[in-house]
């Protein structure tokens, strides 16, 4: 596809394929295949350079930065001609080696071309910024095209899988899954069925896409390495009818990192939903959940960082709140979800003390317990009694057991 054909991708074209001018210039750039080499270098891994001499099992290379390096002749690698710079499928390289692959990915990444093919695989390098390569214009640009007819992209992989499923001609981890779902939901829109707006706010395809913001709000968190790390696993099934239209979808979740609710490292954060609720975007929720907008009022979610530079909690909360509506929850159900979330935040502020001259624990004030009970629709006295004097089964009977402060603290943390 030349520049003219790439116009179908709109502004995303610059992030998908290098322009014709650059490709033509590369074909006329002087290149000496006999002396152009990559050389192993401890600090940079590999450097580009010119072979000066090669003898006695040793090779001397003068790098482009003016450094002369002598290494074993097994530690130099032939460079590819300039026409292969930023190549879209790396198996097409004349010399396929570790440095040629790394340099190709590096140069494509420098141009914000984050997708690159390597044979059957699509290699993705996380840009850690938003790129305009996922909108509906791009979806339509890839629709129905063979893999060799368009630049590398997760949409191309998705379309090939879709066409293969339909046995039509052209058949060939948390962000690409979203894009696959987005792609299928866009091209396989179910038609002919009128949506009952009294029962749901969004169509089936809208609901499939909307499930993700809600899952991310309650299942994603900042870790040391990833600002939006999925702390759970999910298995997604998308079902199609005989005509290729979307029929339904189901999601199975598993292995949620529950410990993150009560403990975070200093450079990490708890689940996004807690901080979204405290943005103050919906003041009525602050009152309804009996919370403040200060995360430090809640010890359980303020052990690490409370803000993330790459995440706008207000914007994300709007997406979460909208997703709940699209998924068909009623206003009361949505408020119930938020109330349960608020009660979790309050749990960390509960305090207990020892009775005088006893090891038995008792509440150190009931204000927090009253809030939790209100939000969960329970009786405050019953909540505190269950924590301080739990009933346990002994044989065939239930008996009341006393609890020390550490035991009560452990019990309510487990909750």
Short mmCIF file of C-alpha atoms in Angstrom, two decimals:
data_model
loop_
_atom_site.label_atom_id
_atom_site.label_comp_id
_atom_site.label_asym_id
_atom_site.label_seq_id
_atom_site.Cartn_x
_atom_site.Cartn_y
_atom_site.Cartn_z
CA UNK A 1 0.00 0.00 0.00
CA UNK A 2 1.39 3.36 -1.06
CA UNK A 3 0.69 6.73 0.56
CA UNK A 4 -2.55 7.09 -1.39
CA UNK A 5 -3.87 3.70 -0.29
CA UNK A 6 -2.82 4.40 3.31
CA UNK A 7 -5.21 7.36 3.44
CA UNK A 8 -7.98 4.91 4.36
CA UNK A 9 -6.41 4.72 7.83
CA UNK A 10 -6.69 8.47 8.38
CA UNK A 11 -4.31 10.08 10.92
CA UNK A 12 -3.22 6.60 12.03
CA UNK A 13 -1.32 6.03 8.76
CA UNK A 14 1.81 7.73 10.12
CA UNK A 15 1.87 5.23 13.00
CA UNK A 16 1.43 2.17 10.81
CA UNK A 17 3.82 2.40 7.83
CA UNK A 18 6.78 4.56 6.83
CA UNK A 19 6.01 6.94 3.93
CA UNK A 20 6.91 6.20 0.30
CA UNK A 21 9.54 8.94 0.27
CA UNK A 22 11.43 7.26 3.10
CA UNK A 23 11.19 3.86 1.40
CA UNK A 24 12.54 5.26 -1.87
CA UNK A 25 15.42 7.05 -0.14
CA UNK A 26 16.39 3.82 1.63
CA UNK A 27 16.69 2.00 -1.70
CA UNK A 28 19.24 4.52 -2.99
CA UNK A 29 21.29 4.87 0.21
CA UNK A 30 24.91 3.66 -0.29
CA UNK A 31 25.58 0.37 1.45
CA UNK A 32 28.59 -1.97 1.55
CA UNK A 33 27.35 -5.42 2.47
CA UNK A 34 30.92 -6.68 2.98
CA UNK A 35 31.81 -4.23 5.74
CA UNK A 36 28.52 -3.28 7.44
CA UNK A 37 28.19 -5.17 10.72
CA UNK A 38 26.62 -5.15 14.14
CA UNK A 39 29.13 -5.69 16.93
CA UNK A 40 28.45 -6.94 20.45
CA UNK A 41 29.02 -4.25 23.08
CA UNK A 42 28.33 -4.71 26.83
CA UNK A 43 26.66 -1.37 27.52
CA UNK A 44 24.47 -1.13 24.40
CA UNK A 45 24.24 -4.87 23.60
CA UNK A 46 24.93 -4.16 19.91
CA UNK A 47 26.28 -1.23 17.89
CA UNK A 48 26.35 -0.52 14.17
CA UNK A 49 29.77 -0.21 12.59
CA UNK A 50 32.22 -0.93 9.78
CA UNK A 51 34.44 -4.00 9.75
CA UNK A 52 38.11 -2.95 9.76
CA UNK A 53 39.76 -6.36 9.79
CA UNK A 54 39.02 -9.97 10.56
CA UNK A 55 41.78 -12.45 11.32
CA UNK A 56 42.80 -15.13 13.80
CA UNK A 57 39.26 -15.60 15.06
CA UNK A 58 39.07 -11.90 15.98
CA UNK A 59 37.23 -9.03 14.32
CA UNK A 60 37.81 -5.30 14.69
CA UNK A 61 34.89 -2.97 14.06
CA UNK A 62 34.78 0.82 14.07
CA UNK A 63 31.35 1.84 15.32
CA UNK A 64 29.32 4.74 13.96
CA UNK A 65 30.04 6.64 17.17
CA UNK A 66 33.79 6.41 16.52
CA UNK A 67 34.59 3.63 18.96
CA UNK A 68 36.90 0.78 17.86
CA UNK A 69 35.98 -2.62 19.26
CA UNK A 70 37.77 -5.95 18.87
CA UNK A 71 35.75 -9.08 19.62
CA UNK A 72 35.52 -12.72 18.64
CA UNK A 73 34.42 -13.10 15.04
CA UNK A 74 31.30 -14.87 16.32
CA UNK A 75 30.23 -11.63 18.00
CA UNK A 76 29.74 -9.62 14.82
CA UNK A 77 26.62 -9.88 12.68
CA UNK A 78 25.96 -8.79 9.11
CA UNK A 79 23.71 -5.77 8.73
CA UNK A 80 20.79 -5.66 6.32
CA UNK A 81 20.64 -3.12 3.48
CA UNK A 82 18.82 0.16 4.32
CA UNK A 83 15.77 -0.95 2.33
CA UNK A 84 15.04 -3.34 5.21
CA UNK A 85 15.04 -0.55 7.83
CA UNK A 86 11.75 -0.58 9.79
CA UNK A 87 10.66 -3.65 7.83
CA UNK A 88 7.14 -4.78 8.72
CA UNK A 89 7.79 -8.54 8.69
CA UNK A 90 11.18 -9.43 10.09
CA UNK A 91 11.33 -12.86 8.45
CA UNK A 92 11.89 -10.97 5.17
CA UNK A 93 15.32 -9.78 6.33
CA UNK A 94 18.34 -11.06 4.42
CA UNK A 95 20.23 -11.47 7.70
CA UNK A 96 17.95 -12.51 10.55
CA UNK A 97 19.82 -12.21 13.85
CA UNK A 98 19.30 -10.89 17.36
CA UNK A 99 20.76 -7.41 16.67
CA UNK A 100 18.86 -7.03 13.39
CA UNK A 101 15.59 -7.87 15.16
CA UNK A 102 16.30 -5.58 18.12
CA UNK A 103 17.35 -2.64 15.93
CA UNK A 104 14.30 -3.06 13.72
CA UNK A 105 11.96 -3.03 16.72
CA UNK A 106 13.85 -0.07 18.20
CA UNK A 107 13.65 2.00 15.02
CA UNK A 108 9.97 1.21 14.48
CA UNK A 109 9.25 2.07 18.11
CA UNK A 110 11.08 5.39 17.73
CA UNK A 111 8.60 6.17 14.93
CA UNK A 112 5.70 4.98 17.16
CA UNK A 113 5.07 1.96 14.94
CA UNK A 114 4.42 -0.44 17.79
CA UNK A 115 3.26 -3.46 15.77
CA UNK A 116 5.71 -5.62 13.80
CA UNK A 117 5.26 -9.06 12.27
CA UNK A 118 7.68 -11.90 12.82
CA UNK A 119 6.33 -14.62 10.61
CA UNK A 120 3.02 -15.78 12.08
CA UNK A 121 3.46 -13.64 15.18
CA UNK A 122 2.62 -10.01 15.80
CA UNK A 123 5.17 -8.36 18.11
CA UNK A 124 3.89 -5.45 20.20
CA UNK A 125 6.02 -2.91 22.08
CA UNK A 126 4.09 -0.99 24.74
CA UNK A 127 4.18 2.76 23.86
CA UNK A 128 3.02 3.85 27.34
CA UNK A 129 0.95 6.55 25.65
CA UNK A 130 -2.25 6.75 23.66
CA UNK A 131 -1.84 6.37 19.91
CA UNK A 132 -4.65 7.06 17.40
CA UNK A 133 -4.54 3.58 15.89
CA UNK A 134 -7.69 2.00 17.31
CA UNK A 135 -10.64 4.12 16.14
CA UNK A 136 -13.41 3.08 13.74
CA UNK A 137 -11.53 4.47 10.72
CA UNK A 138 -8.68 2.06 11.41
CA UNK A 139 -11.09 -0.83 11.99
CA UNK A 140 -12.66 -0.21 8.58
CA UNK A 141 -9.21 0.10 7.03
CA UNK A 142 -8.34 -3.46 8.05
CA UNK A 143 -11.72 -5.01 7.43
CA UNK A 144 -11.59 -7.75 4.82
CA UNK A 145 -7.90 -7.25 3.94
CA UNK A 146 -5.38 -10.06 3.82
CA UNK A 147 -2.45 -9.73 6.16
CA UNK A 148 -0.04 -8.89 3.35
CA UNK A 149 -2.36 -6.11 2.13
CA UNK A 150 -2.09 -3.88 5.21
CA UNK A 151 0.50 -2.80 7.81
CA UNK A 152 1.04 -4.88 10.97
CA UNK A 153 -1.72 -4.47 13.54
CA UNK A 154 -3.68 -6.50 16.06
CA UNK A 155 -6.76 -5.67 13.96
CA UNK A 156 -5.24 -7.55 11.03
CA UNK A 157 -4.73 -10.61 13.23
CA UNK A 158 -8.33 -10.27 14.43
CA UNK A 159 -9.73 -9.96 10.92
CA UNK A 160 -7.80 -12.97 9.70
CA UNK A 161 -9.14 -15.04 12.61
CA UNK A 162 -12.67 -13.83 11.86
CA UNK A 163 -12.42 -14.62 8.15
CA UNK A 164 -10.91 -18.02 8.93
CA UNK A 165 -13.80 -18.80 11.25
CA UNK A 166 -16.25 -18.02 8.46
CA UNK A 167 -14.19 -20.09 5.99
CA UNK A 168 -14.05 -17.12 3.65
CA UNK A 169 -11.17 -16.13 1.42
CA UNK A 170 -8.42 -14.21 3.12
CA UNK A 171 -8.06 -16.60 6.06
CA UNK A 172 -4.61 -16.76 7.03
CA UNK A 173 -1.94 -9.56 26.78
CA UNK A 174 -4.32 -6.30 29.32
CA UNK A 175 -4.77 -3.91 25.63
CA UNK A 176 -4.72 -6.25 22.54
CA UNK A 177 -7.57 -8.34 23.94
CA UNK A 178 -9.64 -5.17 24.18
CA UNK A 179 -8.81 -4.31 20.59
CA UNK A 180 -9.77 -7.78 19.40
CA UNK A 181 -13.12 -7.47 21.18
CA UNK A 182 -13.57 -3.95 19.81
CA UNK A 183 -12.85 -5.19 16.32
CA UNK A 184 -15.28 -8.11 16.47
CA UNK A 185 -17.97 -5.96 18.04
CA UNK A 186 -17.61 -3.40 15.24
CA UNK A 187 -17.58 -5.69 12.21
CA UNK A 188 -19.99 -8.34 13.46
CA UNK A 189 -22.83 -6.10 14.58
CA UNK A 190 -25.98 -8.08 15.22
CA UNK A 191 -28.90 -6.73 13.23
CA UNK A 192 -32.63 -7.17 13.06
CA UNK A 193 -33.34 -7.26 16.79
CA UNK A 194 -34.86 -4.28 18.50
CA UNK A 195 -33.33 -3.51 21.87
CA UNK A 196 -35.73 -2.99 24.78
CA UNK A 197 -34.40 0.26 26.19
CA UNK A 198 -36.30 -0.37 29.44
CA UNK A 199 -34.14 -3.42 30.06
CA UNK A 200 -30.75 -2.29 28.87
CA UNK A 201 -29.02 0.89 27.82
CA UNK A 202 -26.67 -0.62 25.23
CA UNK A 203 -26.74 -3.06 22.35
CA UNK A 204 -25.01 -6.43 22.62
CA UNK A 205 -21.87 -5.20 20.91
CA UNK A 206 -21.82 -2.11 23.19
CA UNK A 207 -22.19 -4.32 26.26
CA UNK A 208 -19.34 -6.60 25.21
CA UNK A 209 -17.02 -3.61 24.89
CA UNK A 210 -18.36 -1.95 28.06
CA UNK A 211 -17.58 -5.01 30.18
CA UNK A 212 -13.89 -4.18 30.02
CA UNK A 213 -13.87 -0.76 31.77
CA UNK A 214 -15.88 -2.23 34.63
CA UNK A 215 -13.60 -5.26 34.95
CA UNK A 216 -10.53 -3.03 34.85
CA UNK A 217 -11.90 -0.69 37.53
CA UNK A 218 -12.39 -3.56 39.95
CA UNK A 219 -9.56 -5.83 38.80
CA UNK A 220 -6.68 -3.61 37.65
CA UNK A 221 -4.16 -1.70 39.73
CA UNK A 222 -0.81 0.06 39.54
CA UNK A 223 2.19 -2.18 40.12
CA UNK A 224 5.89 -1.38 40.08
CA UNK A 225 6.15 -2.22 36.38
CA UNK A 226 2.69 -1.46 35.02
CA UNK A 227 0.32 1.43 35.77
CA UNK A 228 -2.70 -0.61 34.65
CA UNK A 229 -1.87 -4.18 35.53
CA UNK A 230 -4.61 -6.83 35.44
CA UNK A 231 -4.57 -8.50 38.84
CA UNK A 232 -6.89 -11.28 37.74
CA UNK A 233 -7.30 -13.64 34.84
CA UNK A 234 -10.20 -13.70 32.45
CA UNK A 235 -11.32 -16.14 29.79
CA UNK A 236 -13.54 -14.53 27.18
CA UNK A 237 -15.81 -16.37 24.78
CA UNK A 238 -17.46 -14.49 21.94
CA UNK A 239 -20.21 -16.43 20.19
CA UNK A 240 -21.26 -15.82 16.59
CA UNK A 241 -24.40 -16.88 14.78
CA UNK A 242 -24.40 -18.87 11.54
CA UNK A 243 -24.25 -15.65 9.51
CA UNK A 244 -21.22 -14.34 11.38
CA UNK A 245 -23.16 -11.85 13.50
CA UNK A 246 -22.52 -11.49 17.21
CA UNK A 247 -24.83 -13.72 19.22
CA UNK A 248 -23.54 -13.52 22.79
CA UNK A 249 -20.46 -13.41 24.99
CA UNK A 250 -19.43 -14.67 28.39
CA UNK A 251 -16.46 -13.95 30.62
CA UNK A 252 -14.97 -16.19 33.28
CA UNK A 253 -12.73 -14.50 35.85
CA UNK A 254 -10.31 -16.19 38.19
CA UNK A 255 -7.33 -15.71 40.53
CA UNK A 256 -8.11 -12.15 41.65
CA UNK A 257 -5.29 -10.80 43.80
CA UNK A 258 -7.46 -10.30 46.89
CA UNK A 259 -4.52 -9.40 49.14
CA UNK A 260 -4.11 -6.11 47.22
CA UNK A 261 -7.32 -4.85 48.83
CA UNK A 262 -5.65 -4.83 52.23
CA UNK A 263 -1.97 -4.38 51.36
CA UNK A 264 0.05 -2.51 48.72
CA UNK A 265 3.77 -1.90 48.30
CA UNK A 266 4.96 1.71 48.58
CA UNK A 267 5.30 2.07 44.78
CA UNK A 268 1.98 0.40 44.02
CA UNK A 269 -1.71 1.16 44.39
CA UNK A 270 -4.89 -0.72 45.20
CA UNK A 271 -7.69 -1.25 42.68
CA UNK A 272 -8.60 1.74 40.51
CA UNK A 273 -12.27 1.87 41.59
CA UNK A 274 -11.44 3.13 45.09
CA UNK A 275 -9.64 6.20 43.76
CA UNK A 276 -12.23 6.76 41.03
CA UNK A 277 -14.99 7.04 43.62
CA UNK A 278 -13.02 9.66 45.56
CA UNK A 279 -12.49 11.99 42.59
CA UNK A 280 -15.64 13.87 43.55
CA UNK A 281 -16.94 13.64 39.98
CA UNK A 282 -20.30 12.54 41.41
CA UNK A 283 -20.68 14.46 44.70
CA UNK A 284 -23.89 12.60 45.49
CA UNK A 285 -21.88 9.39 45.74
CA UNK A 286 -19.53 10.91 48.29
CA UNK A 287 -22.57 11.51 50.51
CA UNK A 288 -24.24 8.20 49.70
CA UNK A 289 -21.12 6.17 50.51
CA UNK A 290 -20.28 8.25 53.58
CA UNK A 291 -16.75 8.78 52.27
CA UNK A 292 -14.41 11.73 51.73
CA UNK A 293 -12.28 12.64 48.74
CA UNK A 294 -9.05 12.05 50.67
CA UNK A 295 -7.62 8.51 50.20
CA UNK A 296 -5.46 8.96 53.31
CA UNK A 297 -8.64 8.78 55.41
CA UNK A 298 -8.73 5.08 54.49
CA UNK A 299 -5.61 3.21 55.68
CA UNK A 300 -6.30 0.09 53.66
CA UNK A 301 -5.98 1.84 50.29
CA UNK A 302 -3.31 4.45 51.06
CA UNK A 303 -0.31 2.29 51.94
CA UNK A 304 1.28 3.01 48.55
CA UNK A 305 0.69 5.64 45.89
CA UNK A 306 -2.73 7.24 45.54
CA UNK A 307 -2.33 8.83 42.10
CA UNK A 308 -0.90 7.56 38.82
CA UNK A 309 0.53 10.01 36.27
CA UNK A 310 -0.68 8.04 33.27
CA UNK A 311 -4.23 7.59 34.59
CA UNK A 312 -6.94 10.23 34.88
CA UNK A 313 -9.16 8.77 37.62
CA UNK A 314 -12.01 11.16 36.83
CA UNK A 315 -12.04 10.19 33.16
CA UNK A 316 -11.77 6.51 34.06
CA UNK A 317 -14.63 6.82 36.54
CA UNK A 318 -16.84 8.31 33.84
CA UNK A 319 -16.04 5.27 31.68
CA UNK A 320 -16.76 2.89 34.57
CA UNK A 321 -20.05 4.57 35.46
CA UNK A 322 -21.15 4.64 31.83
CA UNK A 323 -20.20 0.98 31.40
CA UNK A 324 -22.45 -0.02 34.30
CA UNK A 325 -25.37 1.74 32.60
CA UNK A 326 -24.62 0.15 29.22
CA UNK A 327 -24.49 -3.29 30.84
CA UNK A 328 -28.10 -2.86 31.92
CA UNK A 329 -27.81 -2.35 35.67
CA UNK A 330 -30.61 -0.32 37.23
CA UNK A 331 -29.90 2.79 39.25
CA UNK A 332 -30.47 0.91 42.51
CA UNK A 333 -28.20 -1.94 41.43
CA UNK A 334 -25.46 0.50 40.48
CA UNK A 335 -25.74 2.28 43.82
CA UNK A 336 -25.58 -1.12 45.52
CA UNK A 337 -22.31 -1.90 43.73
CA UNK A 338 -20.83 1.41 44.84
CA UNK A 339 -22.07 0.96 48.42
CA UNK A 340 -20.38 -2.43 48.72
CA UNK A 341 -17.20 -0.85 47.37
CA UNK A 342 -17.47 1.97 49.89
CA UNK A 343 -17.94 -0.49 52.73
CA UNK A 344 -14.65 -2.17 51.78
CA UNK A 345 -12.91 1.21 52.06
CA UNK A 346 -14.36 1.76 55.53
CA UNK A 347 -13.26 -1.68 56.76
CA UNK A 348 -9.65 -0.57 56.99
CA UNK A 349 -10.58 2.18 59.44
CA UNK A 350 -12.19 -0.13 62.01
CA UNK A 351 -10.38 -0.18 65.36
CA UNK A 352 -10.52 -2.56 68.29
CA UNK A 353 -9.11 -2.57 71.82
CA UNK A 354 -8.76 -5.02 74.67
CA UNK A 355 -11.25 -5.02 77.51
CA UNK A 356 -9.77 -4.00 80.80
CA UNK A 357 -8.02 -6.90 82.54
CA UNK A 358 -9.01 -9.22 79.66
CA UNK A 359 -7.62 -10.26 76.29
CA UNK A 360 -11.07 -10.10 74.77
CA UNK A 361 -11.39 -7.58 71.94
CA UNK A 362 -14.08 -4.93 71.82
CA UNK A 363 -14.84 -2.09 69.39
CA UNK A 364 -12.87 1.11 69.87
CA UNK A 365 -15.85 3.20 68.82
CA UNK A 366 -18.74 2.19 66.56
CA UNK A 367 -18.81 5.02 64.01
CA UNK A 368 -17.01 3.08 61.27
CA UNK A 369 -18.99 -0.09 61.96
CA UNK A 370 -22.21 1.93 61.73
CA UNK A 371 -21.18 3.19 58.28
CA UNK A 372 -20.27 -0.30 57.06
CA UNK A 373 -23.52 -1.76 58.38
CA UNK A 374 -25.55 1.01 56.73
CA UNK A 375 -23.86 0.52 53.36
CA UNK A 376 -24.25 -3.27 53.48
CA UNK A 377 -27.80 -3.25 54.83
CA UNK A 378 -26.81 -4.94 58.08
CA UNK A 379 -27.19 -4.28 61.79
CA UNK A 380 -24.12 -2.63 63.28
CA UNK A 381 -24.34 -4.52 66.57
CA UNK A 382 -24.58 -7.82 64.71
CA UNK A 383 -21.49 -6.99 62.65
CA UNK A 384 -19.40 -6.20 65.72
CA UNK A 385 -20.68 -9.22 67.62
CA UNK A 386 -19.81 -11.51 64.70
CA UNK A 387 -16.26 -10.13 64.68
CA UNK A 388 -15.62 -10.07 68.43
CA UNK A 389 -17.65 -13.17 69.37
CA UNK A 390 -17.88 -15.41 66.31
CA UNK A 391 -19.95 -18.57 66.39
CA UNK A 392 -18.00 -21.74 65.64
CA UNK A 393 -19.19 -25.29 65.23
CA UNK A 394 -17.97 -27.76 67.82
CA UNK A 395 -19.23 -31.23 67.09
CA UNK A 396 -22.90 -30.83 66.27
CA UNK A 397 -23.36 -27.57 68.14
CA UNK A 398 -22.46 -23.93 67.65
CA UNK A 399 -20.71 -22.06 70.43
CA UNK A 400 -19.58 -18.46 70.85
CA UNK A 401 -15.81 -17.93 70.82
CA UNK A 402 -13.90 -14.99 72.25
CA UNK A 403 -11.38 -13.11 70.08
CA UNK A 404 -8.22 -11.16 70.82
CA UNK A 405 -7.51 -7.88 69.02
CA UNK A 406 -5.08 -9.50 66.52
CA UNK A 407 -7.65 -12.22 65.80
CA UNK A 408 -10.42 -9.70 65.18
CA UNK A 409 -8.13 -7.59 63.00
CA UNK A 410 -7.27 -10.66 60.97
CA UNK A 411 -10.94 -11.62 60.66
CA UNK A 412 -12.17 -8.29 59.37
CA UNK A 413 -9.17 -8.06 57.01
CA UNK A 414 -10.16 -11.43 55.54
CA UNK A 415 -13.68 -10.09 54.98
#
